[in-house]
Short mmCIF file of C-alpha atoms in Angstrom, two decimals:
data_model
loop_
_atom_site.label_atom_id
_atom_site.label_comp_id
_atom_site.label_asym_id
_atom_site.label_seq_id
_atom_site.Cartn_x
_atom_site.Cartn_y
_atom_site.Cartn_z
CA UNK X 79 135.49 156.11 183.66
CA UNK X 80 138.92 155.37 183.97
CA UNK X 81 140.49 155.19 187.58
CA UNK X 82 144.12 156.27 187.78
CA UNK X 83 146.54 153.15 189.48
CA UNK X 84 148.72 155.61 191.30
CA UNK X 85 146.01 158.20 193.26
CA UNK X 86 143.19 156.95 192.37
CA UNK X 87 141.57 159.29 190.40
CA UNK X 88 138.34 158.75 188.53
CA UNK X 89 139.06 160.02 184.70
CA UNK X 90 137.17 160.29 181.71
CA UNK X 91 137.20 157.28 179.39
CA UNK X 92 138.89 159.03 176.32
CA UNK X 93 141.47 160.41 178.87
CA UNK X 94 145.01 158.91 177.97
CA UNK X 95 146.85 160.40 181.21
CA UNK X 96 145.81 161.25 184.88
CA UNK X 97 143.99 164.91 185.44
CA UNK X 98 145.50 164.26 188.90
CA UNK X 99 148.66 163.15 189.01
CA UNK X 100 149.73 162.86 185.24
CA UNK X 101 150.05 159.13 185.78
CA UNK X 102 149.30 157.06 182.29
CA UNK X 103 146.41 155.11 182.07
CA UNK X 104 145.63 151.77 181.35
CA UNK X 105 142.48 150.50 179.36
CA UNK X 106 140.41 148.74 181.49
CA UNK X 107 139.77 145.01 180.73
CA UNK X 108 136.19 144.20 181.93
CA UNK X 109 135.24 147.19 179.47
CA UNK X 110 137.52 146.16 176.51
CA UNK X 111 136.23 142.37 176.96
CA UNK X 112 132.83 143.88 176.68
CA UNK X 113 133.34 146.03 173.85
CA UNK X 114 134.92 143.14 172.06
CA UNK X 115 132.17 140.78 172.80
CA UNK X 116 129.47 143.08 171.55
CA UNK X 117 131.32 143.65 168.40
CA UNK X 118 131.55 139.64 167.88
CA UNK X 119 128.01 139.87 168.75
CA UNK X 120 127.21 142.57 166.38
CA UNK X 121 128.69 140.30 163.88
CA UNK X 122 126.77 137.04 164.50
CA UNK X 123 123.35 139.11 164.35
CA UNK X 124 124.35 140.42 161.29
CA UNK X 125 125.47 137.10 159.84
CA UNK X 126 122.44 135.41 161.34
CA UNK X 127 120.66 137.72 159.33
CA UNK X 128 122.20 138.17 156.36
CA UNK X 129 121.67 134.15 156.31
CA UNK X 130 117.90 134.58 156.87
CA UNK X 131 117.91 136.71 153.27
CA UNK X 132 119.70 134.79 151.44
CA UNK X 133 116.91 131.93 152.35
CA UNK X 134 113.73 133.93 152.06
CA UNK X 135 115.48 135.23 148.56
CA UNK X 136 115.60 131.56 147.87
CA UNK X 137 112.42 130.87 148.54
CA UNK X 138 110.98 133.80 146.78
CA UNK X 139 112.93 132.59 143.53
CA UNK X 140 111.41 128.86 143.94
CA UNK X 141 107.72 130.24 144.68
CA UNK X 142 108.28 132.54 140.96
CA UNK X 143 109.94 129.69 139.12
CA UNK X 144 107.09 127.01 140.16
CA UNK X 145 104.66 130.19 139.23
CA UNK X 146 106.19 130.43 136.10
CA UNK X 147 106.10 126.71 134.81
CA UNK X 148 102.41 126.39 137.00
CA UNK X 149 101.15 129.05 134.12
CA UNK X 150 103.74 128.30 131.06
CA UNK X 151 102.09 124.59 131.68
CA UNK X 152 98.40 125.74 131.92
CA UNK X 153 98.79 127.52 128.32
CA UNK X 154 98.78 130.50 129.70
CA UNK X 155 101.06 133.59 129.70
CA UNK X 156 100.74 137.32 131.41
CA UNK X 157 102.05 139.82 129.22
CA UNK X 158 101.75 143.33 130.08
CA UNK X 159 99.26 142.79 132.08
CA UNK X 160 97.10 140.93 129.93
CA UNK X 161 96.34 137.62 130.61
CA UNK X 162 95.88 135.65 127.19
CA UNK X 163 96.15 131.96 126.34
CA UNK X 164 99.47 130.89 124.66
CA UNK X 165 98.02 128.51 122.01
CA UNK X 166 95.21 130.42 120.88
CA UNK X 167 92.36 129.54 118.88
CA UNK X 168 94.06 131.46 115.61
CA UNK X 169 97.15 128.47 116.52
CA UNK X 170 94.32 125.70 117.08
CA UNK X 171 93.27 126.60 113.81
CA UNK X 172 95.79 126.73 111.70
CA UNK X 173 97.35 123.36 113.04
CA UNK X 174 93.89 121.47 112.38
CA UNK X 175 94.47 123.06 108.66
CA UNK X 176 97.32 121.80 108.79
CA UNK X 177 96.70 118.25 110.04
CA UNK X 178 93.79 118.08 107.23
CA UNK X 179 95.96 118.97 104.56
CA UNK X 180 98.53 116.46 105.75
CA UNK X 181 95.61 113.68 105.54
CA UNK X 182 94.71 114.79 102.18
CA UNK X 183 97.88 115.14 100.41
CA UNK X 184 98.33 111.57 101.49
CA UNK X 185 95.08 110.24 100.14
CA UNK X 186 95.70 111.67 97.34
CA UNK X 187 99.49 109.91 97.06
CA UNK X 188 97.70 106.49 97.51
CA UNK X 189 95.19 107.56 95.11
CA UNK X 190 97.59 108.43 92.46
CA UNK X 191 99.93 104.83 93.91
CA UNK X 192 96.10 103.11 92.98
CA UNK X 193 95.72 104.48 89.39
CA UNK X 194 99.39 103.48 88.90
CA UNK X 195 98.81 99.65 89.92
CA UNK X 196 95.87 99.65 87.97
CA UNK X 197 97.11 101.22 84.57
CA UNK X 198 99.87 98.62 84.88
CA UNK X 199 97.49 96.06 85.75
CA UNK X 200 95.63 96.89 82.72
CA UNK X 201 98.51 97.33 80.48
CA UNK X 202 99.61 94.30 81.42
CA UNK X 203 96.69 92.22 80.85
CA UNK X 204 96.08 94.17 77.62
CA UNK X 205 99.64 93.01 76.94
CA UNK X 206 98.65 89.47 77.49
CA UNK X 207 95.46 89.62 75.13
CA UNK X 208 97.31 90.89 72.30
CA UNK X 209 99.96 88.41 73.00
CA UNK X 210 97.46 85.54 73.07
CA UNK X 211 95.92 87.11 70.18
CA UNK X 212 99.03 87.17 68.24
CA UNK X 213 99.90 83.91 69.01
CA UNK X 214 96.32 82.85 67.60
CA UNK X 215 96.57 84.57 64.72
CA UNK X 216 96.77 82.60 61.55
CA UNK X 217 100.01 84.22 60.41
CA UNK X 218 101.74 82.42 63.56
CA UNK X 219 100.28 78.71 62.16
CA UNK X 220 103.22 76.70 60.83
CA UNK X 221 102.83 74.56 58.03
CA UNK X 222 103.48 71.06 59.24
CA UNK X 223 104.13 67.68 57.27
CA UNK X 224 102.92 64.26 58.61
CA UNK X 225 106.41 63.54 59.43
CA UNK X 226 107.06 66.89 61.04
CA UNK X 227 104.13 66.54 63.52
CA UNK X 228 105.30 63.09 64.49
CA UNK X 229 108.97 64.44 65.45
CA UNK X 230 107.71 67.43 67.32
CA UNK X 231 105.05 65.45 69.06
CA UNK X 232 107.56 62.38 70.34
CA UNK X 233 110.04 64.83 71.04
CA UNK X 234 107.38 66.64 73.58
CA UNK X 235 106.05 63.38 75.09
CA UNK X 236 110.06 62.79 76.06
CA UNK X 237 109.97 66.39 77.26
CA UNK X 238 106.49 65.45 79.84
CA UNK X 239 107.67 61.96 80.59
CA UNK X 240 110.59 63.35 82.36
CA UNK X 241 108.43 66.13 83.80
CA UNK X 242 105.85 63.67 85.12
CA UNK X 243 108.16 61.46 86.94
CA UNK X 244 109.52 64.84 88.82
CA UNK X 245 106.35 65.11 89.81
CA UNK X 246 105.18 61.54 91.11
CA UNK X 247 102.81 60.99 88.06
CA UNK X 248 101.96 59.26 84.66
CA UNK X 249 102.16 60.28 81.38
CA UNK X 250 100.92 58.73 78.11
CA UNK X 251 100.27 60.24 74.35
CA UNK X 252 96.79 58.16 74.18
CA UNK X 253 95.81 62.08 74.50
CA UNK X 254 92.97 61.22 72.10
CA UNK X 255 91.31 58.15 70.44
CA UNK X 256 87.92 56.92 68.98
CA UNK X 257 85.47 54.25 67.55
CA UNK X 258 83.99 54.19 64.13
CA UNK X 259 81.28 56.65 64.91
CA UNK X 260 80.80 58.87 62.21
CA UNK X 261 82.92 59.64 59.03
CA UNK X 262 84.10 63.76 59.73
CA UNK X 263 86.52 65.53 61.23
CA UNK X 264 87.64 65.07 64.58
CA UNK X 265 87.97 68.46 66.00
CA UNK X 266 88.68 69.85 69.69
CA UNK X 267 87.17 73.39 71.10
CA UNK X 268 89.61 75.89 72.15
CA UNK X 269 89.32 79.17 74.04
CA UNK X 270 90.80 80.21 70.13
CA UNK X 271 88.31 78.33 68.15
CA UNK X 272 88.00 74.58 66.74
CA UNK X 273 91.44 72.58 66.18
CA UNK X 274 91.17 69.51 63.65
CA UNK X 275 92.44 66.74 65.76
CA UNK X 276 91.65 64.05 63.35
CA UNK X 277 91.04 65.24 59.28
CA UNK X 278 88.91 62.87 57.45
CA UNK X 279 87.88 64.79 54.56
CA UNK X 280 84.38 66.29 56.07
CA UNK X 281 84.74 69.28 55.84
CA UNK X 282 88.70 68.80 55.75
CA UNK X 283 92.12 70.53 56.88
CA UNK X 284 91.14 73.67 54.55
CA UNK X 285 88.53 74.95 56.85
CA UNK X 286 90.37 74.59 60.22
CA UNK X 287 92.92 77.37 60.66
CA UNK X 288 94.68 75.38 63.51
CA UNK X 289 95.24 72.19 63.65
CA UNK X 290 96.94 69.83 66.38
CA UNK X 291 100.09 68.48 65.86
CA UNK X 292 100.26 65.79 69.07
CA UNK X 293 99.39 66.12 72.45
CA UNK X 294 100.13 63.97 75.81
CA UNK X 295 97.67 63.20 79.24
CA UNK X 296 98.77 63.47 82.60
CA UNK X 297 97.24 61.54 85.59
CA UNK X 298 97.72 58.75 88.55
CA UNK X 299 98.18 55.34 87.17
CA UNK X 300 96.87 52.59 89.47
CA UNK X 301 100.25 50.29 89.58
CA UNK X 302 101.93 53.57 90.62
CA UNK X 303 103.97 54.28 87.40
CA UNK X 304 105.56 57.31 87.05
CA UNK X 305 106.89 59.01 83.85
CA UNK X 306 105.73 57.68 80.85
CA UNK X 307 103.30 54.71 80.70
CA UNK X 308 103.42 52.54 77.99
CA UNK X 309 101.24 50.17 78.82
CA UNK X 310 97.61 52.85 79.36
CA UNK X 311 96.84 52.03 75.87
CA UNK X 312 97.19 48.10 76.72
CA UNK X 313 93.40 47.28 76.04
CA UNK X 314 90.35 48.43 74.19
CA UNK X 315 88.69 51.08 73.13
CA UNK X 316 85.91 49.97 75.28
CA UNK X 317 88.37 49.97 78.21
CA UNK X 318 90.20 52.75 77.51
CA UNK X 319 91.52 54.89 80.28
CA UNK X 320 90.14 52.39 83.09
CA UNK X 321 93.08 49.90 82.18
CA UNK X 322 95.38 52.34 84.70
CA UNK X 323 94.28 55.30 85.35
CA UNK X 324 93.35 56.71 88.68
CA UNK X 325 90.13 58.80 88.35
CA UNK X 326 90.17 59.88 92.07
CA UNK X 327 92.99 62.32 91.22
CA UNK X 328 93.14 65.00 88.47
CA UNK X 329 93.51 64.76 85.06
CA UNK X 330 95.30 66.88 82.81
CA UNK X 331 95.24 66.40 78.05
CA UNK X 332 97.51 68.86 76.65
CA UNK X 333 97.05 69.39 72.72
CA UNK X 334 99.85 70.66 70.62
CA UNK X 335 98.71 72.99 67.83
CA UNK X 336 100.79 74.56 65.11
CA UNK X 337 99.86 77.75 66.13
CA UNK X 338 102.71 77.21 68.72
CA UNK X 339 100.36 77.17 71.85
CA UNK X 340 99.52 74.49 74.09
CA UNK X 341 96.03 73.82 74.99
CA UNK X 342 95.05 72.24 78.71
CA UNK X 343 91.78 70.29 79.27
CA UNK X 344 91.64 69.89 83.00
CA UNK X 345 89.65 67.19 84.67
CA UNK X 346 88.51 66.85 88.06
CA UNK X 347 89.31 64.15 90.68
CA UNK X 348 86.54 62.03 91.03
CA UNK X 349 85.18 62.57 87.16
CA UNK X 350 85.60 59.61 84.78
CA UNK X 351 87.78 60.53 81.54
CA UNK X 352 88.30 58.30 78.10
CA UNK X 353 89.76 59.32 74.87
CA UNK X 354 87.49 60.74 73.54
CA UNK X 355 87.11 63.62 76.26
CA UNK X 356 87.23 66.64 74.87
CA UNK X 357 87.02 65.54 71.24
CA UNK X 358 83.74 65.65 69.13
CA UNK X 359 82.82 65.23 65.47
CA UNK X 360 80.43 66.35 63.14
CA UNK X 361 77.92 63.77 64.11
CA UNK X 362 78.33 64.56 68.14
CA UNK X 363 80.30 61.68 69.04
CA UNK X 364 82.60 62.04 71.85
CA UNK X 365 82.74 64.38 74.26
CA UNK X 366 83.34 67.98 73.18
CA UNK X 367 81.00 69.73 75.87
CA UNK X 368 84.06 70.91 77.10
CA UNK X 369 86.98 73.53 75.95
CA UNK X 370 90.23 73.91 75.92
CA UNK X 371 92.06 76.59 77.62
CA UNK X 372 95.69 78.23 76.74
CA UNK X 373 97.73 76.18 79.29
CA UNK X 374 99.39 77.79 82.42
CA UNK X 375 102.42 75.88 82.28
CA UNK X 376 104.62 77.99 80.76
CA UNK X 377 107.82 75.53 80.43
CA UNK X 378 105.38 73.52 78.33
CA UNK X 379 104.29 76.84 76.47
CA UNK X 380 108.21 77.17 75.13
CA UNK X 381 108.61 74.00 74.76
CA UNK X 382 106.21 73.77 72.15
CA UNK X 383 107.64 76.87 70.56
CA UNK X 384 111.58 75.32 70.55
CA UNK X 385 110.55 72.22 68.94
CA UNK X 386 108.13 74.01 66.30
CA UNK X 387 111.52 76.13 65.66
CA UNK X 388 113.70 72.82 65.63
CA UNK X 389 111.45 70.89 63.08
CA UNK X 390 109.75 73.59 60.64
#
């Protein structure tokens, strides 16, 4: 109610003038102050509350999204209602096919990698047999004079001398030497067959296919030369290699045949060695229990071949 300032008249609130007197009213303060502080009031509790949605809304969305990766992370997926597994056992399947296929497609690439190595392998070493062959064969023996064989064969013991003293060693052309046992050829075994060393008629050159043209022994002499040693030869035939060589260390007898291939005896340290090692005759003197083998060292190998060239 609204009570008139001028008679004092108790009016309605909505009531602009006095009933009474006609006076205007005033709005009362206490009841505007009130009004207003409900309406801020109103406001807070609604504020308060839209605050409180906004959170629980929040929350829900967390709760879902940790639902969601809970079950995407479990392997499993609801769809329609339906609860199935997300890598199922058609999936598991097909990537073990897959995984097996993978292993054998690449067993199968090192299988084929194999074959490849070996066929090369093969070819390779077939390669090498026919060369040796070739090399054996008696359409690749020169024809050598007395004269020819001398050049080629001081030409090579040059050749070694300097290789020898490269390599802290001796080297000497006493390669081969004997007594006056027996009256036939002097002949070496090769992994290609006899080579006359020494012709004396019995059976003769005509018989041997190859024959040696020089050949040079490599080895430890006892005063420590190096290169070529001049002096291995110095005393008998009785003495023969003992004079200065070192049989503690290995030995090595190349033999130059005209078939342009250079034969390697090897000795062991600690076995005894003369001239006549590796040599026999037709009687069984010497020491031919033991054969000759196409030498390793291919610089010699061309060697021999250059020289052949530079003296046929």
């Amino acid at each position: 109610m609204k009570k008139c300032a001028n008679c004092g008249h108790l009016n309605p609130d909505s009531a602009k003038f006095c009933q009474k007197c006609g006076t205007p009213l005033t709005s009362n303060p206490h009841s505007d102050s009130r009004s207003n502080n409900d309406q801020n009031n109103a406001k807070v509790v609604r504020k308060h509350h839209g605050c409180l949605w906004l959170v629980l809304i929040m929350i829900i969305l967390l709760l879902v999204s940790g639902l969601g990766y809970w079950l995407y992370d479990t392997g499993r997926i609801n769809i329609g209602g339906m609860n199935t597994e997300s890598k199922s056992p058609h999936h598991d399947s097909e990537a073990s096919s897959l995984k097996k296929e993978n292993e054998r497609l690449k067993k199968t690439k090192e299988s084929v990698a194999n074959t490849k190595s070996t066929n090369l392998s093969s070819s390779t070493n077939s390669s090498s047999s026919a060369t040796a062959s070739t090399q054996t064969s008696s359409n690749d023996v020169t024809p050598l004079s007395s004269s020819q064989k001398s050049a080629i064969s001081s030409a090579f013991t040059s050749w070694a001398a300097h290789r020898a003293q490269m390599g802290n060693m001796a080297v000497s052309d006493w390669y081969f030497d004997h007594g006056s046992a027996g009256d036939s050829d002097w002949v070496a075994m090769t992994s290609d067959g006899k080579v006359l060393v020494q012709d004396n008629g019995n059976p003769g050159s005509a018989n041997y296919k190859i024959q040696a043209i020089g050949g040079v022994v490599f080895y430890s002499a006892k005063d420590g030369t190096t290169g070529l040693d001049s002096g291995l030869n110095s005393g008998s035939n009785a003495d023969g290699y003992s004079t200065n060589m070192s049989f503690s260390k290995p030995i090595s007898k190349y033999l130059l045949a005209n078939n342009g291939v250079v034969y390697e005896l090897k000795i062991s340290a600690g076995t005894s060695a003369s001239p006549t090692t590796g040599f026999t005759n037709g009687e069984g003197a010497g020491d031919g229990n033991q054969t000759f083998q196409v030498s390793q060292d291919s610089a010699a190998q061309n060697e021999l071949k250059q020289l052949i060239s530079q003296n046929k």
